[in-house]
Every structure is written in structure tokens, then in C-alpha cells.
Amino acid sequence: MGGAAGRIAPLSGELTLSFLNRIAARYHLGIREVLAAVTDVGGLQNLTGMLYPDSEIHLNAQARERVAALCRVPQYVLEEALPAWRREEPCGTYGSGPVGRLMRGEEVVAPWGPACPACTAARTGRKVPARRYLAPEDRVCARHRYWLLYLPGTSGLPVPVGPWPEVVAAQRRHVRLLRRSPTGAQAFEVARAITGSWWEQPWPDEEHLWPARLEATQSTGADPVWWKVAARDLITYPETVALARLLASRPLRHRTVAESGGHLPYRLGELPGLLAEVAAQLGRPWLIRHLATLTHGPLFAWAHSCVHTRAASTPAAQRTLWKVHSAHRPRPLSDLLPHSPAADGTPPVAKPARRLRGHSLQAEEAFQTGLAQAHTYHQQHGHLAVPKEDASSDYPLGQWLANTRARHTRMPAHQAAALHALYPWWNAPWSTLWQRTWHQARDHAEAHGPLKPARGFPTTSYSLGEWLHLQCTRYPSLHPEQQRLLTQIGIDAAAAAAARPRRRNLKAGAEEALAHARSYAAEHGSLASVTSTTVHEGFRLGQWLANQRNYQRTSHRPLPAGRAQALTAIDPWWCPPWNLKWQRSYDRARSAADIRPLHPGSSFIDLDDSLSARWLRRQCSTYDELLDRQQQLLAGIGITTEVARAARDHARTAAKTPAAATAPETKDKTSQARRTADTAATASLRRARRAAEPKRPREPGSRLGHRPDLKAGFETAMTHARAWHAEHGHLAVPRDTLHDDYPLGMWLLSQRNRAKQRARDGLPPSPHLTELAAIDPWWNPPWDLQWQRNYYRARDHVEAGRPFDPARLVPSPGTVLGSWISRACLQYDQRHPGQQHLLTLIGITPEVARARTRRAHPWRTAVEHAKAFAETHGHLAVPHDTLHEGFCLGRWLIKQRYRANKTSPSFPAARALTAIDPWWNPPWGMVWQRAYHHARTHPRHPAARRWIHKQRRIWLLLHPHQQHLLTKIDIRA
């Protein structure tokens, strides 16, 4: 039979099944009979899959031999002509023998179409239809003017395009583009996505070419709706080629970057030059108006990527620029084409809706959940400028919006439209902080009237006014859409140029500070005890008063006369010409003198305050050196010139005691002799008083370990601490916490610092700290206090009865609380035993921590395998086929090295591997690293000896770290 039929040659690029169809026609057989003959195994047909008009077949070697025998053509000729001839070696159902596998669908079969009928007849001599694999530029037969249309479920449809010569001309330009431009094929795919998105939208009234072309190519009796879907690529082909030539132009990309002014576009209207060139190239001037408002789509994504990559020619920039995401690709015809009517006129059966390629139902459900949360937030706040760390009803809305903004150029159109309808500025190319502050300024303008830039924004708060003035100074460099938003609240270019900086209301601020100074002086008697850190009722009085004293003492910034008079009226010595320490000591001595009269003759030893007594003795000894006004202040408490001289003489007389006489008679300085005399006199008087007075029973010391003058302040602080603990259940108070205007956070911070200092000095804990430990045993933990606050948040979450199952990732690692729990579980073994005990109280045991770590961080299992391997072998320089307890450790390590080299070596898995083996990813080849470890462990092996000898010869060519590693095993040049 083969001899009768003769030789049957394949067409170039023909489908294998199409070639078998032509063989069957040549032998006057059906295609099923030929398939049965090709795949027959013991009387059974070793063929899988279903036969359809648009199917393709893959054959194994034995089946290919039978086909070659049928057509009388050598296999190497068939391999060159048929692209799918050796593409796959299918497995059969009946064991060995010839096997065939039928496949169909646009996802598994390369793009194909019908061969030109005239060309096929001329080459084969028979009018038998054929199908060929067709690239986009091969869809047009320029000689016979056919468009070779692919139709799913059929063998294709050749469409005459004689009345439309622009289709043939576009094919010539397409071939020329591919020959001259290295990015021509990629530009065509982007242009096809753009024209496909225009095709799916309602056509504007100005569009006349596509409707006319669609009507002219439609065959008689064809359904118009069906034909509009099927002829999409044919009708849009001239515009697609013209747009591809424009996008492939490098000067256009550079002009687009220059036109953007360094700003990422928010809408295409910000790039009028690009729109003008697109409209001119397509011959549609009205297209500028329709494209200017677009904030999504393939053309916007291309322009956004062009500006983002600065039109660079690096491979990474080119991949980003020419990538067409699945959301922008035209949908396959098999998803869009309705069923054709039956032969008897029965209307077609409606096909069920199919989901978009590349979009799962879970992703769509997750988007709808986030959209509902965003809608609720928008109703409450009027915008979607949500901080990344914010959550709404335990939903991480800030993180969800941040992730959505990061992929806004590759989102499906319906998702982008839903968010844009909810809030147009959800994906603004500037920070969410800027957007939130703009809303604050808009709300202020609506509530208090128009802003007044020329007057320094007098009605706004200081921070808002400063922000508005900053925007005015940066107005020319702002994004065009930011300028438009500022214009909405009354700040245009002219107003920005005339803006003045926001000024503080210094008069009101000074009056507030003076009021606090009066209150403090009324409570403490003076302003001398105010230090730079003093906070009075939430106001930083100490810093303000320090500034006023600095202005008063220097001429850098003179203090207003009225303010100086007001401070003098509050305290005449608020800014004395001497050191403030002297003034504070004087106030302390005056307070002691009010309780008990001074007796200079006894060297003031009868005062309850020993520090004041010592200070008074020092003032008496240096009385003549004091200023007149200091002497006047001392006279106010009874220390006159005569009293000071008498006290000084008494100290000198008392110094002449036997104890003092036994001291070595050396010539010392005057100040040292004076100090010695004071000490001797004090000791002598104390002994005389003890001998004269009866022995009083010793009063028990303060249980708190405080001086009596500090006990009242400690009790006040403890009252606030107990109240805070009763309300919150802990004392992990932040540093800036105020409780009923009391600085509880600073007080607890000072107590912790003192306790830690005593521990460093080897001293026992202060007795009064036991009261704090009785309130909260973990008031001063040996770990970070932020960790302790997060623990209490988790404890409150559990006690409130909210969902809590750490092993099952509840709360989710995407929330703030869930992220902390994941970190705590990840570092469970390194935590303090006290931390592990606290985690156990809320149900996080070592087993739960490991279970959550494996779920939240799947790479932890791989790291455990790597750690076990390194403990056994001492390194991670493993071959790619290495298995460890069934785990493909070698392949996993290769992926981690590739990721570390391409992205960043600081991701968690890389850090864990570095801790296991610092040289798991060396800057040299892994072959060298494995040879190094072999030489380290088997130095006498012949291969290791040869390798060591080679390293000595090429020592100067090695990396410094390689030389260091070799030196560690005693290998040197």
C-alpha cells in the first residue's frame, strides 16, 4: 500500500496530527484507522487522550518508526519539519510498544493555525487542509492574502483579507521589526495586551476602523457576536504592530522617563507626550482623551515600569519592562467563544463562567475580605491612607493595603476598579503619611475656613502649619497630582510662593510656662530645685526654665523684660549670679532652720539634716569669700558676719584636742587644715554630747531603706504603681507614661536602673524594692521590657477568650500579636528560663513553639536537617543530590545560595545557615569548598595530596579567605 501511494512529505512547521491526517487522506483511510495502525500493540490501540479537530499527538520512538515507514520519509527529515516530532516520549497503557498521546488546549499546545489552502495545494498537489505551528508574524499569507485564524474545537479558518491591505502591510512591518529590534517580539506581546484590553471595553463613538473591518471580514451567515470574539487578533493586528513598533523605540522610552520628571505616574494623563505619539501612530487623535484618565491596565503598567526602571538596558530592567502579567493577558478564545448554533437552528447552550487564568478562588475571596475591611475603614475615616502597622478589627488592613499597593500594576481590572471606586488615592505614588496629613489639612480647612499661606497658616496647629509650609517650599518638585490636591485646599503655585513659615504663639506659650512656674514655686517655695529634667503636670518646666536662665545670662538671645520681671516676682533668686547648686543647698538649709534654730557654737550638729549642717559649716569657714547678696541670704537665716566668725573660731579651738595633737605636724595647705579642723571639732563635740546626755533608745531604721525626707515621695509613687497594676495587671510601663499626671514611667525606669546598678556593684537588693516585687514579680525582668509588654498583650488576648492556637497559626503571623508570637516561638530555645516559664503559662510549650515555627517558617525544617548534617560532617558543602533522612538537602541549599546571590544574604534562612556554617555560600565555587573539606578530613588521600599541591602552586591567585582557610589546616604557600 505504501508503494502504491508513494512518498508523502511533511510541511514545514506542521502539526504531527495534521501530517497523519494527510497520510490518512493519501491512503483513503480515516484518521482513527491510521492511529490504530501506528499505535497497535497485540491488537490493542495503545493511545491515550481524546481525538478532537484541534488536537495534537505525541509519539514514542517505535510509533515514529511506523509513521516514517508509512510516509516513506527519513526520520531526520520529519524531525526537522515537525516541531512536535520528538517533543515528548509518552508512556502507554499496555506496556512496551508504540505509544501515542493526544493533547489539546492553548496551555499545552503551542500556537497554531490553518495552513494557507493555496500554499498547501501548491506544495502537496492535493486540496487537503493542514495545520501548522504559527508565530504571530506568520498569521498572514501575504501571497494569497489570507489570515490564518485559530479557532478552538476546529481545524482553523482561513479568512480572506483582500479588501484590507493594511493587514498585509502590517505583517511586513512586523517582520521588519523582529529583524531589526532585539525587543520586537516582547514589544508585540505588550502591544497585543494593550489592544486586547481596548477590544474588551465598549468602543467609543469615534472608533470607525474596527467596526468596518469586522463587518467586512465576517463570512455570510456567521453570528456577529461569535465573530467579534473570534476575530479579535485579526481586527486589531495593524494597530498592534504599529503600537509594538512605537514601544520598541528606545528614544520614546527615554522621552517618557524625562517627561515624568522623576515621579512615578498616577494616571496616564501625566505623560501627554506618550499619549500624543500613541494617538498619532494609530491615527486616532481622540485616543488622548480616553487614555488620559487611566490608572490601570497594560499600557499604564508599561509606562510605570519604564519610569520605575529609568528605561535602563540591564537584563533585570528589561524583564520588568516587557513582562505581561496574567491579569493583562488577553483571555484565550476557548474561554470567550460561545457555542455555535446547532444545524437545526437550536440556540447555543450557555457556557459556565470560567475564572481568569492565574487567579485562584482563594485569592479572590481574600481580596473581597480585605475590600470589606477597607470599606468599613473608609466609612470611619474618609480615606485609605492606612499605616502599615495598623489593624482593623484584628484584620491587618495596613499590611494588606501595603501588599496590594506593591502589586497594583498587575492586579485584575475589576479589583483595581473596586478599590479606585472606593478611594481614588489608594495607590498614590507618594507616602501614606503625606496623604493622611493632607486629609487633616482638608478637614481643618472645612472646619475653620480657608488656609492663609501668606500669613503663616495662623489657624492651624504648629505641626500642621510646619507641614503645609514645607509643602509650599517643595511645591515645584512635588508630584503633579500632589500639586492638584494642594490646590483643592487653596494652595496653588502663587499661594505657595507667598507662603510664610508657621510661627509659634510665643506669648501664649510663655504665659503657660509662667503659670506652671507659679504653681511649682507655691508648692516647693522656690524655683531653685527645678532641674533640666523637671516635668510639672506634664509640662517640661525644667527645660523651659533652663532656656530662660541661659537667655538671661548670655546676650545671644535677650530675655523679654516682662518675662524676667514675672519670674523675679515668682522667685527673686530664680536665676542667681552664682551656681544653682549653692542656691539649692541654701533653700535646704533654710528649710532645716525653720524646723530647729541654728546653733553655730555646736557646729550645727543638732540639725536633723547632716548635709545642711556640713554646708553651713563650709559657708561659715568661707564667709569672707562669699558675695554680698549671698551673705545677705545667710543673714536671713541667722548666719551674720559675727556668727560666722564665732563658728569658725569655735571650730579652730575645738580642733586643739589630744586626738588632734597626736596628728603629725606637717605643713599642709590652708584648705586641708581647715577641713581637718572641722572634722576634729565635730568629732569632739559629738563625744561630749554623748557623755553628757543619757543614752536614748535607738529607733528602728526605715524599713524602706530610704531617708526620711524621701519616704513621702516613695509612698506617692507606690500608690500610682498599685493603681496602674490594678488597671492593667502589670508594671511594664513605657518610659513616657503619666498616671494622673505623675511620671510613673520615669520613676519605674529609675528604680530599675538603681536595682541593676546595685547588682553590678555586687550589693544586695534595696529593701524597699520588695514592695514593687510584691505588686508585680516581673517589674524588673532581666530581658527587654518591650518583650514583657508584648507578653502581657498576649496574656490579655488569651484571658479575653479570643481565638488562640499558636500551633495552628492563630493569631495569624500577619498580625502584630501573631508576628510577636512567631518570633517568640522561633527563638524559644534561646530565651531566658523566666521567659519560657511565662510563655508556658499562656500555652506556648516547646512542642507548640516547634509546631508553630514549622507552620509559619517552613524553612525551619530544612535548617534542622542542615544543622544535623553539619554536626555530623562539619560543613554544608554538600553535592546537589545529597539526601538527609529523605530530605533533598543538596537541592534546597542550591536554591538558598541562588536566592542569597540574587536578592539579599540577610533573609532568615540565610542567617540561620551562616550560624551553622559561615562558609555555606562562599564567593568561590562549591567544588573548591568540597575539595577543601576532603583535604581537611583526609589529608593523606592521594586526591587530597594532589589538590593541596595545586593550591600551593596557585597560592597568589586564591581569594584571601581561601588562603585563611588553608592556613587553618597548616597549608601555606
Tab-separated table of N, CA, C and O in Angstrom, residues 85 141 269 314 354 379 427 457 502 520 620 695:
chain	number	residue	atom	x	y	z
A	85	TRP	N	7.670	16.394	16.759
A	85	TRP	CA	8.019	15.015	16.430
A	85	TRP	C	8.721	14.318	17.596
A	85	TRP	O	8.392	13.191	17.951
A	141	CYS	N	-0.767	35.193	5.188
A	141	CYS	CA	-0.141	34.734	3.954
A	141	CYS	C	-0.191	35.902	2.972
A	141	CYS	O	-1.246	36.202	2.393
A	269	GLY	N	-2.494	60.524	32.040
A	269	GLY	CA	-2.547	61.918	31.634
A	269	GLY	C	-1.320	62.711	32.021
A	269	GLY	O	-1.096	63.804	31.489
A	314	THR	N	19.662	47.143	31.475
A	314	THR	CA	20.113	45.959	32.203
A	314	THR	C	19.103	44.832	32.024
A	314	THR	O	17.918	45.072	31.775
A	354	ARG	N	-15.963	30.911	33.501
A	354	ARG	CA	-14.684	30.352	33.907
A	354	ARG	C	-13.838	31.445	34.543
A	354	ARG	O	-13.902	32.605	34.147
A	379	GLN	N	-15.435	54.329	55.631
A	379	GLN	CA	-16.622	54.958	56.206
A	379	GLN	C	-16.300	55.681	57.512
A	379	GLN	O	-16.902	56.717	57.819
A	427	ASN	N	-3.644	53.993	45.841
A	427	ASN	CA	-2.315	53.570	45.380
A	427	ASN	C	-1.502	54.764	44.907
A	427	ASN	O	-0.810	54.699	43.899
A	457	PHE	N	-0.244	80.404	58.029
A	457	PHE	CA	-1.224	79.425	58.491
A	457	PHE	C	-1.558	79.651	59.974
A	457	PHE	O	-1.310	78.781	60.828
A	502	ARG	N	5.207	78.829	59.594
A	502	ARG	CA	4.309	78.819	60.752
A	502	ARG	C	5.073	79.287	61.972
A	502	ARG	O	6.174	78.841	62.252
A	520	TYR	N	4.612	75.627	90.734
A	520	TYR	CA	5.744	74.898	91.322
A	520	TYR	C	6.326	75.662	92.511
A	520	TYR	O	6.646	75.061	93.548
A	620	CYS	N	30.388	79.111	106.742
A	620	CYS	CA	30.997	79.913	107.797
A	620	CYS	C	32.509	80.001	107.620
A	620	CYS	O	33.122	81.048	107.848
A	695	LYS	N	21.716	57.893	127.335
A	695	LYS	CA	21.635	57.100	126.109
A	695	LYS	C	20.167	56.885	125.761
A	695	LYS	O	19.399	56.347	126.526
